[in-house]
């Protein structure tokens, strides 16, 4: 049995590098992967059933120069072919948000119509432009996309093309014949113009199946040996006379030079309707038919009588149409069955899809008489023809960060289910379920059924902001399982509920507000009791469990390179009376977030960020203790530092949030720095002493404590976000302990109502041993002093990296600054052999440092820097990119800050994505106007008209300057900003920048954005 083959991409990856512009992704769990490892790609980038085409392939023509006739034809055709650059701004139906390139060709030069593929025109919000052969450019807008077949029509303004005569390609579906030599003229593999030769080998191939995404069906396809590749979607297939005989649509990616072309019968009909101003009627009985040869039809029950009539009436036919899928609850349900052989419709013999489409399209809302053969018997039924457009979504609603529409015929046909239900096309915000971004059907919300989009909208209107409600949902791949979750409804960051409706006259999607959010309900106090640990051997652990609470952090926008939109972990209560909780910064990375604290697995209360340590990987958050009637216990923190080889009790929370306890021993205490993430800088802990223990549980638990026998917390066990693995593309998390005494100075200040205003040395250090420092010039007297001061660890600290100062900072001379390679001996005359001794910097504006530099001892007065400048307090959302000042991790990894306008993330399908403005870029100027600060950039772009090109001067993270040209698209990607406002409930406010109507509320969270090097982030807990 021949294995399934892959399908080659007809969409180019885009103008940026492959890693920077990811191809359209396969949905998780695709089961059509070929046995031979072939790639699953095509025009819509899914798998394909290879069928039996190998037996029908004709050999490729010899690689000879085109004849004079072909050269003349090509010269005429290329002027009619355009390169289409397009984006789908929002995930919709089978397609995610994407930016890509393809091909189209002019079919009406007077009205400005371009024919291309449906997967280019996109099912959802589209924006794009086309480039003609002479490199003139104009915007294009969708006029029509077929509900089923892979073609669509774009509109452009013919007056915008001034320097070449516009001519159209004539569509001649009747000229597609087996053996005909053809040329595919288009944007192949990213080349603006590529001409590939081929020979038509079949006219009767079933439409290729592309796995879980969009697939054409109920049509035959033309097969040829042409070997087109990415970017050639929508290319015209022309014959020697210069007529378009087919439309490029798909192809194989397993090495076979095979391509699949859509016949032009139905595109020609649609074009004629549009020219006349008539609607393109499309009928359906919700049945998928496929072509089966006569031998298979006989096995299904085709009688000799009917076979003889068919063969006599259609002598060139070799097969008939057979019902493959009949959708439940559709017009043909319980009338037509799978395996029925179609004989007649309305009394006429029928063997071809073109005739079937014609009859259905002309009988919308009427009944047709269908005669089929079922197991050798004639079955005649009357079936009402439905409107295909009615079961093809043309609207969606965005609320609480997610996007929703009615289930489409495409999706229902793929899974053979009724065309009904609310489909989550953008599983983001409050509706980001598990690890999968698409494929969910909402069954109910807040105990109310949601059978359709209108009901869903009414239910969502009645749910207050910040409410927690029960939602039930199923996945299309597993409709047997009903999932139940409790979700947190965000109607403050994503405050508007908006309806988007497709407008085929303008080519845009029109947005309207549906309802203002209901205010959050007033919280009420609740009571609970902590569960006890059934352990007689560790009584101290039973008590400390009352000092742990679960922290849930949801981030509405990706800042500071952090890869997640939601994190869950555990925090340690350090003051129960004030509701203060210490938690890892791997759980709470920045303060633009929604925090909730779960106490005793029972009470959920909101919280806010009080303090974030710039270096030590922890934050302190606060909840309202008056809302909690439970025996929450303030953790008793040790004042004596735990030592290597000490016995202790490890208590942690594993990946299932279950408590695990084990007696253990401290194996090591060593100074470490968490590795940096090279692709996208994000917060990491540096200059810290990390504790490790000898129990395997420590590697399974991201949160916990080390507890003495008397219940004293000797150390906290925290998660540390590290680098992203280049092999698995997953983020590495380190689990390490931090001694409790090092936390006490900060905790005591916060307990006293003082938010610490720390100052730090802008350096990263690493330890050096005595054998090394002796070679580097440290005297014997200092080496002896080190051994005396720190008997357990003979070490000093060397400056490994100097943080880059912002452009506005004063430039310090070597006489009053540390340099890379300096060995630190003393600070303010105190010998530094432990990392905790560097804490002297937190309260000092400058430090007198005795160092060894170049083998000589020097004394320098080193200024410290305030940490208030290191946290992000203002973010601008512009053209789908998230811009803010370079955060601390950027300064740690870069040698020069080119400006304070840093690209932190970008939205798929946005202008930033389309034009290649990538995360980690710096923007230094707009239209030659310098933009050293975010405010200067905001003011510079505010006056730029929408849909007008402007120039950005950009510098990459590796100091390579380049110029980006791009357009605003305020309709789909409005400019807005987030800024810190201590007086607001969440500590931040969001507001629109500039005038005009509000556009689409874009997905700024995990599923819709990448934060560095084009990598899409994975799901979370």
Tab-separated table of N, CA and C in Angstrom, residues 644-785:
chain	number	residue	atom	x	y	z
A	644	UNK	N	26.088	23.638	53.968
A	644	UNK	CA	26.279	22.402	53.222
A	644	UNK	C	26.363	21.224	54.188
A	645	UNK	N	25.731	20.110	53.808
A	645	UNK	CA	25.655	18.862	54.571
A	645	UNK	C	24.634	18.901	55.693
A	646	UNK	N	23.951	20.029	55.918
A	646	UNK	CA	22.907	20.077	56.938
A	646	UNK	C	21.729	19.198	56.520
A	647	UNK	N	21.134	18.537	57.499
A	647	UNK	CA	19.910	17.782	57.255
A	647	UNK	C	18.713	18.723	57.306
A	648	UNK	N	17.738	18.455	56.500
A	648	UNK	CA	16.559	19.312	56.437
A	648	UNK	C	15.399	18.505	55.866
A	649	UNK	N	14.215	19.086	55.892
A	649	UNK	CA	13.025	18.467	55.307
A	649	UNK	C	12.630	19.268	54.064
A	650	UNK	N	12.553	18.573	52.952
A	650	UNK	CA	12.125	19.220	51.702
A	650	UNK	C	10.611	19.071	51.563
A	651	UNK	N	9.917	20.192	51.430
A	651	UNK	CA	8.478	20.192	51.159
A	651	UNK	C	8.260	20.984	49.874
A	652	UNK	N	7.667	20.360	48.895
A	652	UNK	CA	7.455	21.023	47.616
A	652	UNK	C	6.132	20.662	46.986
A	653	UNK	N	5.826	21.364	45.913
A	653	UNK	CA	4.599	21.115	45.143
A	653	UNK	C	5.018	20.641	43.764
A	654	UNK	N	4.565	19.453	43.401
A	654	UNK	CA	4.966	18.896	42.114
A	654	UNK	C	4.124	19.466	40.983
A	655	UNK	N	4.279	18.888	39.794
A	655	UNK	CA	3.596	19.428	38.622
A	655	UNK	C	2.085	19.280	38.695
A	656	UNK	N	1.613	18.389	39.541
A	656	UNK	CA	0.172	18.220	39.742
A	656	UNK	C	-0.338	19.033	40.925
A	657	UNK	N	0.506	19.928	41.435
A	657	UNK	CA	0.163	20.795	42.571
A	657	UNK	C	-0.082	19.989	43.842
A	658	UNK	N	0.507	18.802	43.911
A	658	UNK	CA	0.400	17.979	45.099
A	658	UNK	C	1.611	18.194	45.990
A	659	UNK	N	1.394	18.120	47.302
A	659	UNK	CA	2.476	18.293	48.267
A	659	UNK	C	3.284	17.003	48.354
A	660	UNK	N	4.610	17.148	48.287
A	660	UNK	CA	5.510	16.017	48.487
A	660	UNK	C	6.516	16.406	49.562
A	661	UNK	N	6.889	15.451	50.402
A	661	UNK	CA	7.774	15.712	51.539
A	661	UNK	C	8.836	14.627	51.589
A	662	UNK	N	10.078	15.030	51.901
A	662	UNK	CA	11.147	14.048	52.029
A	662	UNK	C	12.239	14.613	52.927
A	663	UNK	N	12.827	13.744	53.723
A	663	UNK	CA	14.014	14.106	54.490
A	663	UNK	C	15.193	14.150	53.532
A	664	UNK	N	16.041	15.184	53.642
A	664	UNK	CA	17.116	15.326	52.673
A	664	UNK	C	18.304	16.030	53.310
A	665	UNK	N	19.328	16.238	52.499
A	665	UNK	CA	20.561	16.885	52.942
A	665	UNK	C	20.987	17.912	51.909
A	666	UNK	N	21.495	19.035	52.387
A	666	UNK	CA	22.012	20.065	51.484
A	666	UNK	C	23.304	19.553	50.864
A	667	UNK	N	23.329	19.429	49.561
A	667	UNK	CA	24.524	18.913	48.876
A	667	UNK	C	25.489	20.004	48.483
A	668	UNK	N	24.981	21.203	48.183
A	668	UNK	CA	25.900	22.257	47.744
A	668	UNK	C	25.220	23.607	47.890
A	669	UNK	N	26.012	24.618	48.109
A	669	UNK	CA	25.588	26.015	48.056
A	669	UNK	C	26.625	26.732	47.213
A	670	UNK	N	26.225	27.150	46.050
A	670	UNK	CA	27.191	27.721	45.121
A	670	UNK	C	26.612	28.937	44.431
A	671	UNK	N	27.496	29.841	44.042
A	671	UNK	CA	27.075	31.063	43.356
A	671	UNK	C	26.826	30.749	41.887
A	672	UNK	N	25.654	31.103	41.397
A	672	UNK	CA	25.282	30.798	40.016
A	672	UNK	C	24.667	32.024	39.363
A	673	UNK	N	24.618	31.966	38.051
A	673	UNK	CA	23.841	32.915	37.252
A	673	UNK	C	23.021	32.095	36.267
A	674	UNK	N	21.744	32.344	36.206
A	674	UNK	CA	20.880	31.608	35.282
A	674	UNK	C	21.287	31.953	33.849
A	675	UNK	N	21.432	30.953	32.970
A	675	UNK	CA	21.842	31.244	31.586
A	675	UNK	C	20.876	32.201	30.891
A	676	UNK	N	21.430	33.042	30.052
A	676	UNK	CA	20.603	33.995	29.313
A	676	UNK	C	19.971	33.321	28.110
A	677	UNK	N	18.852	33.872	27.676
A	677	UNK	CA	18.158	33.377	26.497
A	677	UNK	C	18.647	34.180	25.300
A	678	UNK	N	19.333	33.538	24.383
A	678	UNK	CA	19.989	34.269	23.303
A	678	UNK	C	19.003	34.842	22.299
A	679	UNK	N	17.895	34.125	22.029
A	679	UNK	CA	16.982	34.579	20.980
A	679	UNK	C	16.159	35.784	21.401
A	680	UNK	N	15.814	35.879	22.688
A	680	UNK	CA	14.992	36.996	23.164
A	680	UNK	C	15.291	37.208	24.639
A	681	UNK	N	16.006	38.272	24.993
A	681	UNK	CA	16.332	38.494	26.406
A	681	UNK	C	15.077	38.592	27.263
A	682	UNK	N	15.075	37.903	28.387
A	682	UNK	CA	13.998	38.034	29.363
A	682	UNK	C	14.592	37.917	30.761
A	683	UNK	N	13.813	38.275	31.751
A	683	UNK	CA	14.321	38.348	33.114
A	683	UNK	C	15.011	37.043	33.517
A	684	UNK	N	16.154	37.203	34.165
A	684	UNK	CA	16.859	36.055	34.731
A	684	UNK	C	17.556	36.495	36.005
A	685	UNK	N	17.705	35.574	36.885
A	685	UNK	CA	18.362	35.862	38.159
A	685	UNK	C	19.874	35.765	37.983
A	686	UNK	N	20.608	36.703	38.596
A	686	UNK	CA	22.076	36.682	38.553
A	686	UNK	C	22.598	36.977	39.954
A	687	UNK	N	23.881	36.712	40.130
A	687	UNK	CA	24.569	37.032	41.388
A	687	UNK	C	23.823	36.449	42.589
A	688	UNK	N	23.601	35.139	42.577
A	688	UNK	CA	22.860	34.529	43.686
A	688	UNK	C	23.532	33.237	44.122
A	689	UNK	N	23.361	32.932	45.398
A	689	UNK	CA	23.816	31.668	45.961
A	689	UNK	C	22.667	30.674	45.903
A	690	UNK	N	22.855	29.579	45.212
A	690	UNK	CA	21.807	28.585	45.010
A	690	UNK	C	22.085	27.351	45.849
A	691	UNK	N	21.038	26.823	46.444
A	691	UNK	CA	21.110	25.635	47.286
A	691	UNK	C	20.579	24.450	46.505
A	692	UNK	N	21.290	23.337	46.580
A	692	UNK	CA	20.801	22.096	45.989
A	692	UNK	C	20.744	21.025	47.071
A	693	UNK	N	19.832	20.058	46.880
A	693	UNK	CA	19.639	18.979	47.853
A	693	UNK	C	19.669	17.641	47.125
A	694	UNK	N	19.751	16.573	47.902
A	694	UNK	CA	19.990	15.268	47.292
A	694	UNK	C	18.731	14.449	47.039
A	695	UNK	N	17.555	15.040	47.147
A	695	UNK	CA	16.341	14.301	46.838
A	695	UNK	C	15.917	14.554	45.398
A	696	UNK	N	15.444	13.511	44.729
A	696	UNK	CA	14.986	13.664	43.343
A	696	UNK	C	13.727	14.516	43.250
A	697	UNK	N	13.020	14.669	44.361
A	697	UNK	CA	11.814	15.490	44.353
A	697	UNK	C	12.127	16.942	44.020
A	698	UNK	N	13.353	17.380	44.322
A	698	UNK	CA	13.699	18.787	44.104
A	698	UNK	C	13.619	19.160	42.632
A	699	UNK	N	13.906	18.208	41.750
A	699	UNK	CA	13.817	18.507	40.326
A	699	UNK	C	12.413	18.478	39.792
A	700	UNK	N	11.467	17.924	40.554
A	700	UNK	CA	10.077	17.838	40.124
A	700	UNK	C	9.232	18.997	40.641
A	701	UNK	N	9.788	19.752	41.578
A	701	UNK	CA	9.001	20.781	42.257
A	701	UNK	C	9.557	22.172	41.961
A	702	UNK	N	8.711	23.034	41.489
A	702	UNK	CA	9.127	24.401	41.222
A	702	UNK	C	8.918	25.331	42.392
A	703	UNK	N	8.187	24.907	43.391
A	703	UNK	CA	7.911	25.738	44.559
A	703	UNK	C	7.972	24.874	45.804
A	704	UNK	N	8.506	25.447	46.891
A	704	UNK	CA	8.562	24.711	48.140
A	704	UNK	C	9.477	25.398	49.133
A	705	UNK	N	9.863	24.662	50.166
A	705	UNK	CA	10.737	25.189	51.210
A	705	UNK	C	11.607	24.062	51.740
A	706	UNK	N	12.678	24.463	52.395
A	706	UNK	CA	13.450	23.568	53.243
A	706	UNK	C	13.127	23.945	54.681
A	707	UNK	N	12.683	22.963	55.464
A	707	UNK	CA	12.154	23.229	56.794
A	707	UNK	C	12.988	22.492	57.836
A	708	UNK	N	13.316	23.223	58.902
A	708	UNK	CA	13.980	22.588	60.040
A	708	UNK	C	12.960	21.800	60.861
A	709	UNK	N	13.472	21.004	61.812
A	709	UNK	CA	12.588	20.166	62.628
A	709	UNK	C	11.615	20.982	63.469
A	710	UNK	N	11.998	22.230	63.795
A	710	UNK	CA	11.117	23.060	64.614
A	710	UNK	C	10.147	23.888	63.777
A	711	UNK	N	10.092	23.639	62.443
A	711	UNK	CA	9.167	24.357	61.575
A	711	UNK	C	9.719	25.638	60.985
A	712	UNK	N	10.971	25.983	61.297
A	712	UNK	CA	11.573	27.185	60.725
A	712	UNK	C	11.907	26.953	59.256
A	713	UNK	N	11.549	27.924	58.421
A	713	UNK	CA	11.844	27.845	56.988
A	713	UNK	C	13.288	28.285	56.788
A	714	UNK	N	14.133	27.332	56.419
A	714	UNK	CA	15.552	27.623	56.232
A	714	UNK	C	15.855	28.171	54.836
A	715	UNK	N	15.062	27.783	53.857
A	715	UNK	CA	15.277	28.241	52.486
A	715	UNK	C	13.982	28.113	51.711
A	716	UNK	N	13.837	28.948	50.698
A	716	UNK	CA	12.713	28.834	49.768
A	716	UNK	C	13.177	28.113	48.521
A	717	UNK	N	12.327	27.274	47.986
A	717	UNK	CA	12.597	26.546	46.753
A	717	UNK	C	11.805	27.212	45.634
A	718	UNK	N	12.519	27.756	44.628
A	718	UNK	CA	11.883	28.588	43.610
A	718	UNK	C	12.198	28.082	42.204
A	719	UNK	N	11.329	28.472	41.264
A	719	UNK	CA	11.573	28.244	39.834
A	719	UNK	C	12.333	29.424	39.261
A	720	UNK	N	13.294	29.136	38.392
A	720	UNK	CA	14.081	30.160	37.712
A	720	UNK	C	13.946	29.932	36.216
A	721	UNK	N	13.417	30.926	35.503
A	721	UNK	CA	13.263	30.790	34.061
A	721	UNK	C	14.618	30.956	33.394
A	722	UNK	N	14.980	29.966	32.586
A	722	UNK	CA	16.271	29.994	31.912
A	722	UNK	C	16.138	30.201	30.424
A	723	UNK	N	17.006	29.554	29.680
A	723	UNK	CA	17.073	29.735	28.245
A	723	UNK	C	16.061	28.836	27.532
A	724	UNK	N	15.843	29.099	26.263
A	724	UNK	CA	15.008	28.230	25.435
A	724	UNK	C	15.903	27.240	24.710
A	725	UNK	N	15.562	25.970	24.828
A	725	UNK	CA	16.376	24.938	24.198
A	725	UNK	C	16.276	25.044	22.677
A	726	UNK	N	17.409	25.096	21.986
A	726	UNK	CA	17.343	25.181	20.517
A	726	UNK	C	16.868	23.884	19.877
A	727	UNK	N	16.896	22.782	20.618
A	727	UNK	CA	16.503	21.487	20.054
A	727	UNK	C	14.999	21.246	20.202
A	728	UNK	N	14.481	21.471	21.403
A	728	UNK	CA	13.062	21.217	21.648
A	728	UNK	C	12.207	22.465	21.510
A	729	UNK	N	12.851	23.640	21.456
A	729	UNK	CA	12.138	24.924	21.416
A	729	UNK	C	11.265	25.121	22.651
A	730	UNK	N	11.659	24.517	23.757
A	730	UNK	CA	10.944	24.680	25.018
A	730	UNK	C	11.829	25.416	26.006
A	731	UNK	N	11.185	26.134	26.911
A	731	UNK	CA	11.922	26.910	27.895
A	731	UNK	C	12.405	26.010	29.031
A	732	UNK	N	13.635	26.245	29.435
A	732	UNK	CA	14.225	25.499	30.545
A	732	UNK	C	13.926	26.231	31.846
A	733	UNK	N	13.460	25.503	32.839
A	733	UNK	CA	13.279	26.069	34.177
A	733	UNK	C	14.193	25.349	35.150
A	734	UNK	N	14.876	26.133	35.959
A	734	UNK	CA	15.755	25.584	36.980
A	734	UNK	C	15.048	25.671	38.327
A	735	UNK	N	15.233	24.662	39.161
A	735	UNK	CA	14.629	24.631	40.485
A	735	UNK	C	15.755	24.642	41.513
A	736	UNK	N	15.829	25.736	42.279
A	736	UNK	CA	16.931	25.943	43.216
A	736	UNK	C	16.415	26.565	44.498
A	737	UNK	N	17.216	26.417	45.547
A	737	UNK	CA	16.863	27.003	46.832
A	737	UNK	C	17.603	28.303	47.078
A	738	UNK	N	16.975	29.197	47.846
A	738	UNK	CA	17.601	30.452	48.257
A	738	UNK	C	17.443	30.571	49.766
A	739	UNK	N	18.523	30.867	50.447
A	739	UNK	CA	18.525	30.897	51.910
A	739	UNK	C	17.594	31.985	52.433
A	740	UNK	N	16.809	31.648	53.455
A	740	UNK	CA	15.822	32.578	53.994
A	740	UNK	C	16.434	33.852	54.567
A	741	UNK	N	17.605	33.788	55.261
A	741	UNK	CA	18.138	35.037	55.834
A	741	UNK	C	18.420	36.125	54.815
A	742	UNK	N	18.742	35.747	53.575
A	742	UNK	CA	19.019	36.767	52.559
A	742	UNK	C	17.760	37.536	52.169
A	743	UNK	N	16.579	36.979	52.454
A	743	UNK	CA	15.316	37.627	52.085
A	743	UNK	C	14.802	38.577	53.161
A	744	UNK	N	15.267	38.389	54.389
A	744	UNK	CA	14.679	39.108	55.517
A	744	UNK	C	14.769	40.623	55.423
A	745	UNK	N	15.899	41.219	55.003
A	745	UNK	CA	15.944	42.697	54.954
A	745	UNK	C	14.840	43.299	54.095
A	746	UNK	N	14.590	42.718	52.934
A	746	UNK	CA	13.542	43.236	52.051
A	746	UNK	C	12.165	42.969	52.644
A	747	UNK	N	11.960	41.751	53.140
A	747	UNK	CA	10.653	41.407	53.708
A	747	UNK	C	10.302	42.327	54.874
A	748	UNK	N	11.266	42.612	55.710
A	748	UNK	CA	10.998	43.478	56.872
A	748	UNK	C	10.614	44.886	56.445
A	749	UNK	N	11.236	45.384	55.388
A	749	UNK	CA	10.852	46.715	54.899
A	749	UNK	C	9.414	46.720	54.386
A	750	UNK	N	9.064	45.683	53.630
A	750	UNK	CA	7.710	45.619	53.081
A	750	UNK	C	6.696	45.456	54.201
A	751	UNK	N	7.017	44.660	55.201
A	751	UNK	CA	6.133	44.521	56.353
A	751	UNK	C	5.894	45.858	57.034
A	752	UNK	N	6.918	46.696	57.037
A	752	UNK	CA	6.817	48.002	57.686
A	752	UNK	C	6.102	49.025	56.814
A	753	UNK	N	5.637	48.604	55.641
A	753	UNK	CA	4.921	49.521	54.760
A	753	UNK	C	5.811	50.314	53.839
A	754	UNK	N	7.082	49.933	53.757
A	754	UNK	CA	8.037	50.639	52.907
A	754	UNK	C	8.326	49.782	51.678
A	755	UNK	N	8.117	50.342	50.492
A	755	UNK	CA	8.485	49.640	49.274
A	755	UNK	C	9.959	49.919	49.004
A	756	UNK	N	10.814	48.925	49.059
A	756	UNK	CA	12.256	49.164	48.914
A	756	UNK	C	12.601	49.845	47.595
A	757	UNK	N	13.435	50.847	47.714
A	757	UNK	CA	13.933	51.563	46.534
A	757	UNK	C	15.400	51.198	46.386
A	758	UNK	N	15.632	50.084	45.719
A	758	UNK	CA	16.979	49.525	45.685
A	758	UNK	C	17.841	50.193	44.627
A	759	UNK	N	19.125	50.161	44.905
A	759	UNK	CA	20.134	50.559	43.930
A	759	UNK	C	21.075	49.371	43.750
A	760	UNK	N	21.600	49.212	42.561
A	760	UNK	CA	22.451	48.064	42.291
A	760	UNK	C	23.683	48.476	41.493
A	761	UNK	N	24.689	47.653	41.562
A	761	UNK	CA	25.809	47.754	40.639
A	761	UNK	C	25.386	47.130	39.317
A	762	UNK	N	25.647	47.819	38.245
A	762	UNK	CA	25.197	47.310	36.949
A	762	UNK	C	26.198	46.315	36.382
A	763	UNK	N	26.447	45.242	37.156
A	763	UNK	CA	27.429	44.254	36.754
A	763	UNK	C	26.881	42.861	37.000
A	764	UNK	N	27.380	41.918	36.243
A	764	UNK	CA	27.170	40.502	36.519
A	764	UNK	C	28.525	39.902	36.867
A	765	UNK	N	28.566	39.151	37.936
A	765	UNK	CA	29.832	38.596	38.407
A	765	UNK	C	29.834	37.083	38.311
A	766	UNK	N	31.035	36.538	38.372
A	766	UNK	CA	31.173	35.095	38.546
A	766	UNK	C	32.329	34.840	39.505
A	767	UNK	N	32.309	33.682	40.138
A	767	UNK	CA	33.328	33.370	41.138
A	767	UNK	C	34.629	32.962	40.458
A	768	UNK	N	35.729	33.299	41.105
A	768	UNK	CA	37.054	32.870	40.653
A	768	UNK	C	37.786	32.283	41.854
A	769	UNK	N	38.533	31.228	41.618
A	769	UNK	CA	39.237	30.530	42.682
A	769	UNK	C	40.623	31.134	42.891
A	770	UNK	N	41.228	30.746	43.981
A	770	UNK	CA	42.511	31.344	44.350
A	770	UNK	C	43.598	31.042	43.326
A	771	UNK	N	43.551	29.873	42.726
A	771	UNK	CA	44.561	29.563	41.713
A	771	UNK	C	44.472	30.515	40.528
A	772	UNK	N	43.260	30.991	40.265
A	772	UNK	CA	43.071	31.905	39.142
A	772	UNK	C	43.456	33.335	39.510
A	773	UNK	N	43.008	33.779	40.698
A	773	UNK	CA	43.265	35.183	41.052
A	773	UNK	C	44.743	35.420	41.305
A	774	UNK	N	45.464	34.372	41.718
A	774	UNK	CA	46.901	34.552	41.907
A	774	UNK	C	47.558	34.889	40.580
A	775	UNK	N	47.159	34.193	39.527
A	775	UNK	CA	47.699	34.471	38.193
A	775	UNK	C	47.284	35.854	37.718
A	776	UNK	N	46.092	36.313	38.145
A	776	UNK	CA	45.554	37.604	37.681
A	776	UNK	C	46.084	38.775	38.494
A	777	UNK	N	46.940	38.511	39.480
A	777	UNK	CA	47.603	39.621	40.156
A	777	UNK	C	47.178	39.875	41.581
A	778	UNK	N	46.320	39.040	42.164
A	778	UNK	CA	45.928	39.222	43.562
A	778	UNK	C	47.080	38.754	44.458
A	779	UNK	N	47.399	39.573	45.446
A	779	UNK	CA	48.565	39.301	46.292
A	779	UNK	C	48.283	38.142	47.241
A	780	UNK	N	49.381	37.576	47.801
A	780	UNK	CA	49.263	36.465	48.732
A	780	UNK	C	48.539	36.875	50.003
A	781	UNK	N	48.737	38.134	50.418
A	781	UNK	CA	48.065	38.586	51.641
A	781	UNK	C	46.553	38.578	51.471
A	782	UNK	N	46.079	38.956	50.297
A	782	UNK	CA	44.636	38.939	50.060
A	782	UNK	C	44.125	37.493	49.963
A	783	UNK	N	44.908	36.619	49.377
A	783	UNK	CA	44.499	35.221	49.292
A	783	UNK	C	44.369	34.617	50.684
A	784	UNK	N	45.301	34.958	51.580
A	784	UNK	CA	45.210	34.479	52.951
A	784	UNK	C	44.011	35.082	53.663
A	785	UNK	N	43.704	36.355	53.372
A	785	UNK	CA	42.548	37.005	53.997
A	785	UNK	C	41.245	36.342	53.552
